[in-house]
Short mmCIF file of C-alpha atoms and ligand atoms in Angstrom, two decimals:
data_model
loop_
_atom_site.label_atom_id
_atom_site.label_comp_id
_atom_site.label_asym_id
_atom_site.label_seq_id
_atom_site.Cartn_x
_atom_site.Cartn_y
_atom_site.Cartn_z
CA MET A 2 -4.15 23.80 5.72
CA SER A 3 -7.75 24.86 6.15
CA ALA A 4 -11.13 23.27 6.76
CA PRO A 5 -13.03 23.02 3.44
CA THR A 6 -16.41 24.07 4.85
CA SER A 7 -17.44 25.00 8.35
CA SER A 8 -19.17 21.67 9.03
CA LEU A 9 -16.16 19.55 8.06
CA ARG A 10 -13.38 18.97 10.58
CA GLY A 11 -10.63 17.61 8.31
CA GLU A 12 -7.90 19.52 6.49
CA LEU A 13 -7.94 20.33 2.81
CA ARG A 14 -4.93 21.29 0.71
CA LEU A 15 -4.99 22.40 -2.91
CA ASP A 16 -2.28 21.45 -5.41
CA GLU A 17 -0.44 19.41 -2.80
CA PRO A 18 2.77 17.79 -4.18
CA LEU A 19 2.35 14.03 -3.86
CA ALA A 20 6.12 13.42 -3.94
CA ARG A 21 5.95 14.21 -0.21
CA TYR A 22 3.68 11.23 0.39
CA THR A 23 5.15 8.50 -1.82
CA SER A 24 8.04 6.25 -0.87
CA TRP A 25 9.65 6.83 -4.30
CA ARG A 26 9.57 10.57 -3.50
CA VAL A 27 8.18 11.38 -6.94
CA GLY A 28 4.81 12.53 -8.25
CA GLY A 29 3.16 15.81 -9.21
CA PRO A 30 0.43 17.61 -7.25
CA ALA A 31 -3.04 16.43 -6.30
CA ARG A 32 -5.72 18.95 -7.21
CA ARG A 33 -7.28 18.41 -3.79
CA PHE A 34 -5.81 16.56 -0.83
CA TYR A 35 -7.98 15.78 2.19
CA ARG A 36 -6.94 14.56 5.62
CA PRO A 37 -10.14 13.51 7.41
CA ALA A 38 -10.64 14.12 11.12
CA ASP A 39 -12.28 10.70 11.48
CA ALA A 40 -14.57 8.29 9.64
CA THR A 41 -17.72 10.39 10.16
CA ASP A 42 -15.96 13.47 8.84
CA LEU A 43 -14.68 11.53 5.82
CA ALA A 44 -18.18 10.26 5.00
CA ALA A 45 -19.47 13.86 5.15
CA PHE A 46 -16.59 15.10 2.96
CA LEU A 47 -17.20 12.41 0.31
CA ARG A 48 -20.84 13.50 0.08
CA THR A 49 -19.70 17.00 -0.92
CA LEU A 50 -17.80 15.73 -3.99
CA ALA A 51 -19.17 15.69 -7.53
CA PRO A 52 -20.09 12.12 -8.56
CA GLU A 53 -17.44 12.11 -11.32
CA GLU A 54 -14.59 13.45 -9.13
CA PRO A 55 -11.59 11.06 -9.47
CA LEU A 56 -10.68 9.68 -6.03
CA LEU A 57 -7.45 8.21 -4.77
CA TRP A 58 -7.11 6.76 -1.29
CA LEU A 59 -3.54 7.06 -0.13
CA GLY A 60 -1.89 5.33 2.82
CA LEU A 61 1.89 5.38 3.06
CA GLY A 62 2.34 5.68 -0.70
CA SER A 63 4.69 2.69 -0.75
CA ASN A 64 3.16 0.93 -3.74
CA ILE A 65 2.16 3.68 -6.14
CA LEU A 66 3.88 5.57 -8.94
CA VAL A 67 2.24 8.98 -9.35
CA ASN A 68 3.22 10.59 -12.66
CA ASP A 69 4.94 13.96 -12.87
CA GLU A 70 1.73 15.74 -13.91
CA GLY A 71 0.07 14.62 -10.69
CA PHE A 72 -3.50 13.59 -9.93
CA ALA A 73 -6.42 15.63 -11.30
CA GLY A 74 -8.81 14.64 -8.55
CA THR A 75 -9.09 14.30 -4.78
CA VAL A 76 -6.68 12.33 -2.62
CA ILE A 77 -7.89 10.97 0.71
CA HIS A 78 -4.89 10.65 3.01
CA THR A 79 -5.62 8.09 5.70
CA LEU A 80 -2.26 7.76 7.44
CA GLY A 81 -2.31 9.06 10.99
CA ARG A 82 -5.99 10.02 10.73
CA LEU A 83 -8.05 6.84 10.57
CA GLY A 84 -5.87 5.29 13.24
CA THR A 85 -8.01 3.43 15.79
CA LEU A 86 -6.59 0.07 16.83
CA GLU A 87 -8.12 -2.21 19.45
CA ARG A 88 -8.13 -5.75 20.69
CA LEU A 89 -11.53 -7.42 20.65
CA ARG A 90 -12.82 -9.73 23.38
CA ASP A 91 -11.98 -12.85 21.40
CA GLN A 92 -8.79 -13.29 19.35
CA GLY A 93 -9.77 -10.48 17.06
CA LEU A 94 -8.15 -7.16 16.29
CA ARG A 95 -10.04 -4.20 14.90
CA ALA A 96 -8.10 -1.52 13.07
CA GLU A 97 -8.88 1.48 10.92
CA CYS A 98 -7.27 1.71 7.49
CA GLY A 99 -4.74 4.41 8.39
CA VAL A 100 -2.98 2.21 10.99
CA SER A 101 0.49 1.25 9.78
CA CYS A 102 1.25 -2.42 9.25
CA ALA A 103 4.21 -2.16 11.63
CA ARG A 104 2.05 -0.71 14.42
CA ALA A 105 -0.59 -3.43 13.99
CA ALA A 106 2.05 -6.20 14.05
CA ARG A 107 3.71 -4.88 17.20
CA PHE A 108 0.41 -4.23 18.96
CA ALA A 109 -0.77 -7.78 18.24
CA ALA A 110 2.55 -9.27 19.37
CA ARG A 111 2.44 -7.37 22.68
CA ALA A 112 -1.16 -8.50 23.21
CA GLY A 113 -0.13 -12.16 22.69
CA LEU A 114 -1.96 -12.44 19.39
CA ALA A 115 -0.04 -14.30 16.68
CA GLY A 116 -0.45 -14.35 12.92
CA ILE A 117 0.48 -10.92 11.57
CA GLU A 118 4.16 -10.71 12.51
CA PHE A 119 4.90 -10.74 8.76
CA LEU A 120 3.32 -7.28 8.48
CA ALA A 121 5.99 -5.68 10.68
CA GLY A 122 8.40 -4.93 7.84
CA ILE A 123 5.84 -3.84 5.24
CA PRO A 124 6.00 -0.03 5.10
CA GLY A 125 2.31 0.50 4.35
CA THR A 126 -1.02 1.06 6.05
CA LEU A 127 -3.60 -1.66 6.64
CA GLY A 128 -5.79 0.00 3.96
CA GLY A 129 -2.97 -0.39 1.46
CA ALA A 130 -2.29 -3.94 2.68
CA LEU A 131 -5.95 -4.83 2.10
CA ALA A 132 -5.96 -3.24 -1.37
CA MET A 133 -2.76 -5.08 -2.37
CA ASN A 134 -3.16 -8.29 -0.37
CA ALA A 135 0.28 -7.47 0.97
CA GLY A 136 2.34 -10.38 2.15
CA ALA A 137 5.76 -11.54 3.21
CA HIS A 138 7.53 -14.55 4.75
CA GLY A 139 4.68 -16.86 3.74
CA GLY A 140 1.91 -14.69 5.24
CA GLU A 141 -0.78 -12.76 3.36
CA THR A 142 -3.10 -10.06 4.65
CA TRP A 143 -6.39 -11.56 3.53
CA THR A 144 -5.82 -14.96 5.15
CA ARG A 145 -6.37 -13.11 8.46
CA VAL A 146 -9.41 -11.02 7.50
CA ARG A 147 -12.66 -11.77 9.29
CA LYS A 148 -14.53 -8.82 7.82
CA VAL A 149 -13.98 -5.30 6.52
CA ARG A 150 -16.02 -2.15 6.65
CA THR A 151 -16.02 -0.09 3.46
CA LEU A 152 -17.05 3.43 2.59
CA ASN A 153 -18.45 4.56 -0.75
CA ARG A 154 -18.61 8.05 -2.23
CA LEU A 155 -22.14 8.54 -0.91
CA GLY A 156 -20.64 8.21 2.55
CA GLN A 157 -22.34 4.86 3.14
CA ILE A 158 -20.63 2.21 5.25
CA LYS A 159 -20.97 -1.45 4.29
CA GLU A 160 -19.82 -4.57 6.07
CA ARG A 161 -18.14 -7.14 3.82
CA THR A 162 -16.52 -10.55 4.25
CA PRO A 163 -13.67 -12.14 2.24
CA GLU A 164 -16.30 -13.99 0.18
CA ASP A 165 -17.25 -10.62 -1.37
CA TYR A 166 -13.77 -10.33 -2.95
CA HIS A 167 -11.67 -12.14 -5.50
CA ILE A 168 -8.35 -12.44 -3.71
CA ALA A 169 -5.10 -13.60 -5.30
CA TYR A 170 -1.36 -12.98 -5.00
CA ARG A 171 -0.97 -9.16 -4.66
CA GLN A 172 -4.41 -8.74 -6.18
CA VAL A 173 -7.83 -7.91 -4.72
CA GLU A 174 -11.00 -7.28 -6.69
CA GLY A 175 -14.28 -6.44 -5.08
CA PRO A 176 -17.28 -4.14 -5.22
CA SER A 177 -16.32 -1.05 -7.22
CA GLU A 178 -16.37 2.45 -5.73
CA GLU A 179 -15.88 1.14 -2.19
CA TRP A 180 -12.77 1.76 -0.14
CA PHE A 181 -11.53 0.06 3.02
CA LEU A 182 -12.40 1.96 6.16
CA GLU A 183 -11.54 -0.68 8.74
CA VAL A 184 -10.74 -4.33 9.17
CA GLU A 185 -11.34 -7.03 11.72
CA LEU A 186 -8.54 -9.61 11.82
CA GLU A 187 -8.76 -13.14 13.19
CA LEU A 188 -5.58 -14.00 15.11
CA GLU A 189 -4.36 -16.86 17.29
CA PRO A 190 -3.19 -16.98 20.87
CA GLY A 191 0.59 -16.59 20.94
CA ASN A 192 3.42 -15.98 23.33
CA PRO A 193 4.31 -12.24 23.24
CA SER A 194 8.08 -12.78 23.36
CA ALA A 195 7.92 -15.48 20.66
CA CYS A 196 5.87 -13.10 18.46
CA GLN A 197 8.33 -10.28 19.07
CA GLU A 198 11.26 -12.59 18.31
CA ARG A 199 9.62 -13.55 14.99
CA ILE A 200 9.24 -9.85 14.15
CA ARG A 201 12.93 -9.22 14.89
CA ASP A 202 13.89 -12.17 12.71
CA PHE A 203 11.75 -10.95 9.78
CA LEU A 204 13.17 -7.42 10.04
CA GLU A 205 16.75 -8.72 10.10
CA ARG A 206 16.10 -10.80 6.99
CA ARG A 207 14.87 -7.65 5.21
CA ASP A 208 17.90 -5.67 6.30
CA ARG A 209 20.16 -8.32 4.81
CA THR A 210 18.43 -8.57 1.42
CA GLN A 211 16.73 -5.25 0.64
CA PRO A 212 18.02 -1.70 0.04
CA ILE A 213 16.12 -0.37 3.08
CA GLY A 214 16.26 3.39 3.57
CA LEU A 215 16.58 4.30 -0.13
CA PRO A 216 13.48 5.66 -1.90
CA SER A 217 11.73 2.74 -3.63
CA CYS A 218 8.35 1.04 -3.71
CA GLY A 219 9.66 -2.39 -2.75
CA SER A 220 9.18 -5.05 -5.39
CA VAL A 221 8.17 -3.47 -8.69
CA PHE A 222 7.01 -6.67 -10.42
CA ARG A 223 4.95 -9.59 -9.15
CA ASN A 224 6.76 -12.91 -9.04
CA PRO A 225 5.65 -15.04 -11.99
CA PRO A 226 4.33 -18.52 -11.12
CA GLY A 227 7.20 -20.75 -9.98
CA ASP A 228 9.92 -18.12 -10.32
CA TYR A 229 11.18 -14.83 -8.92
CA ALA A 230 11.07 -11.52 -10.75
CA ALA A 231 14.39 -10.54 -9.11
CA ARG A 232 16.12 -13.66 -10.46
CA LEU A 233 14.86 -13.01 -14.00
CA ILE A 234 15.89 -9.33 -13.87
CA GLU A 235 19.35 -10.21 -12.62
CA ALA A 236 19.73 -12.98 -15.23
CA ALA A 237 18.90 -10.40 -17.93
CA GLY A 238 21.90 -8.36 -16.74
CA LEU A 239 19.85 -5.42 -15.51
CA LYS A 240 21.21 -4.91 -11.99
CA GLY A 241 22.52 -1.34 -11.69
CA GLU A 242 20.93 -0.19 -15.01
CA ARG A 243 19.68 3.42 -15.01
CA GLU A 244 17.25 5.82 -16.64
CA GLY A 245 17.99 9.33 -15.43
CA GLY A 246 17.92 9.23 -11.64
CA ALA A 247 16.23 5.80 -11.46
CA GLN A 248 18.34 2.69 -10.98
CA VAL A 249 17.73 -1.05 -10.71
CA SER A 250 19.01 -1.81 -7.22
CA THR A 251 22.35 -3.61 -7.11
CA ARG A 252 21.17 -5.29 -3.90
CA HIS A 253 17.71 -6.58 -4.90
CA ALA A 254 17.04 -6.58 -8.66
CA ASN A 255 13.24 -6.24 -8.28
CA PHE A 256 13.69 -2.88 -6.52
CA ILE A 257 14.06 0.38 -8.46
CA ILE A 258 15.74 3.14 -6.49
CA ASN A 259 15.35 6.88 -6.79
CA THR A 260 19.02 7.86 -6.50
CA GLY A 261 18.05 11.45 -5.67
CA GLU A 262 16.73 13.33 -8.66
CA ALA A 263 14.56 10.75 -10.42
CA SER A 264 11.29 11.80 -12.03
CA ALA A 265 8.28 9.52 -12.34
CA ARG A 266 9.08 9.49 -16.07
CA ASP A 267 12.58 8.06 -15.37
CA ILE A 268 11.08 5.33 -13.20
CA THR A 269 8.38 4.52 -15.78
CA ARG A 270 11.01 4.28 -18.56
CA LEU A 271 13.14 1.96 -16.46
CA ILE A 272 10.15 -0.26 -15.59
CA GLU A 273 9.32 -0.50 -19.31
CA ARG A 274 12.93 -1.31 -20.22
CA VAL A 275 13.24 -3.97 -17.51
CA GLY A 276 9.95 -5.59 -18.61
CA ALA A 277 10.94 -5.64 -22.30
CA THR A 278 14.50 -6.89 -21.64
CA VAL A 279 13.32 -9.72 -19.36
CA GLU A 280 10.75 -10.77 -21.96
CA ARG A 281 13.41 -10.86 -24.70
CA HIS A 282 15.84 -12.69 -22.46
CA SER A 283 13.64 -15.33 -20.83
CA GLY A 284 10.27 -15.14 -22.60
CA VAL A 285 8.52 -14.22 -19.33
CA LYS A 286 6.22 -11.19 -19.34
CA LEU A 287 6.50 -9.60 -15.91
CA ARG A 288 3.46 -7.83 -14.47
CA PRO A 289 4.00 -4.73 -12.32
CA GLU A 290 2.83 -4.94 -8.72
CA VAL A 291 2.97 -1.18 -8.25
CA HIS A 292 -0.16 0.89 -9.05
CA PHE A 293 0.24 3.63 -11.66
CA ILE A 294 -1.57 6.86 -10.86
CA GLY A 295 -2.23 9.78 -13.16
CA GLY A 296 -2.49 8.24 -16.60
CA GLU A 297 0.97 6.83 -17.26
CA THR A 298 1.13 3.09 -17.63
CA ALA A 299 4.00 0.73 -18.09
C1 FAD B 311 10.99 -1.07 1.16
C2 FAD B 311 9.64 -1.66 0.81
C3 FAD B 311 9.38 -2.97 1.11
C4 FAD B 311 8.14 -3.55 0.79
N1 FAD B 311 7.91 -4.86 1.12
C5 FAD B 311 6.72 -5.41 0.81
C6 FAD B 311 6.46 -6.78 1.14
O1 FAD B 311 7.27 -7.48 1.74
N2 FAD B 311 5.25 -7.30 0.81
C7 FAD B 311 4.31 -6.56 0.17
O2 FAD B 311 3.22 -7.09 -0.10
N3 FAD B 311 4.52 -5.26 -0.14
C8 FAD B 311 5.70 -4.67 0.15
N4 FAD B 311 5.93 -3.37 -0.17
C9 FAD B 311 4.89 -2.61 -0.90
C10 FAD B 311 3.91 -1.83 0.00
O3 FAD B 311 4.51 -1.48 1.23
C11 FAD B 311 2.62 -2.62 0.25
O4 FAD B 311 1.96 -2.93 -0.95
C12 FAD B 311 1.66 -1.86 1.17
O5 FAD B 311 0.58 -2.68 1.49
C13 FAD B 311 1.13 -0.57 0.54
O6 FAD B 311 0.43 0.15 1.55
P1 FAD B 311 0.30 1.73 1.46
O7 FAD B 311 -0.48 2.20 2.61
O8 FAD B 311 1.65 2.34 1.28
O9 FAD B 311 -0.53 1.86 0.12
P2 FAD B 311 -0.42 3.02 -0.96
O10 FAD B 311 0.87 2.91 -1.71
O11 FAD B 311 -0.74 4.31 -0.34
O12 FAD B 311 -1.60 2.57 -1.94
C14 FAD B 311 -1.47 1.37 -2.70
C15 FAD B 311 -2.82 1.09 -3.35
O13 FAD B 311 -3.77 0.81 -2.33
C16 FAD B 311 -4.88 1.70 -2.43
N5 FAD B 311 -5.35 2.02 -1.07
C17 FAD B 311 -4.65 2.58 -0.05
N6 FAD B 311 -5.45 2.68 1.03
C18 FAD B 311 -6.66 2.19 0.68
C19 FAD B 311 -7.90 2.04 1.37
N7 FAD B 311 -8.05 2.40 2.65
N8 FAD B 311 -8.95 1.50 0.69
C20 FAD B 311 -8.82 1.12 -0.61
N9 FAD B 311 -7.67 1.25 -1.31
C21 FAD B 311 -6.61 1.78 -0.67
C22 FAD B 311 -4.32 2.93 -3.13
O14 FAD B 311 -5.35 3.68 -3.75
C23 FAD B 311 -3.37 2.29 -4.13
O15 FAD B 311 -4.08 1.81 -5.24
C24 FAD B 311 7.15 -2.77 0.14
C25 FAD B 311 7.41 -1.43 -0.14
C26 FAD B 311 8.64 -0.86 0.18
C27 FAD B 311 8.89 0.59 -0.11
#
């Protein structure tokens, strides 16, 4: 790694394989890959980019499918860099976007702040959780957001509230060309051991129902209104089906596993086949939850 110019303090890599940074362990290289030193450094770096440079903000890579050709632009890798996390004087929590969901949940629980225990088992960053409106066990990220701070490609920081966004199930639309730099969450007073117990319970439930530890991106499809994607996929007889090294999990039908040698192409083909088979079988058109990067779509 090297610093891109003398005034910048982050690390720049060229042609960095993104398979290293995605939970599916697939994806070709990013033309440029930047790990900022901090928010000020990131703002300065963004100002050096051409206005048309494609940008991808990447957290833990647990909800993206990067195609085998990779990303012809600049990736901003937030994990472990934009990592400030602090309790505010009231029942608030302020966190930068590169803080992992698990760390935020445990920190809040220890501080006696309840309301984000559901984040403990989501293997993403808070930036990714904001972009996806990540949720589990009846909780959703945006129900706890007081305000966010965003950064645009001119390096300008803006303060925004939930009213500035259209927020739905696993879907967030807001001002374009702005990315989440940090969030302020509104929590409730809670008993630390009760919060920690809830976290343990949520993690155990995951262990029982999900193929944890195998490369996947969690649920591939959103649940359609009033039903479950996993139920529809299983009913269509797709559990265990394969395309190359990609396989529909035999444990949780809405998960697609990389069994070892899968390419992004294998995964894309399997997603397409699952979608088409479910539609033929039940008439329901499933919509992917995962974000496709690099031109391929399902
Ligand atoms: C085993 C497993 C279980 C999972 N369980 C759940 C679950 O229970 N509930 C759930 O909701 N999800 C779940 N997921 C999916 C995933 O963990 C979440 O969607 C998570 O919020 C993604 O965060 P990330 O940091 O990995 O985002 P990434 O995959 O890195 O990025 C996802 C999207 O967010 C954008 N993004 C990332 N950071 C920022 C930022 N700072 N500003 C703007 N955009 C940004 C990216 O550009 C991309 O479009 C699971 C995944 C796995 C592998």
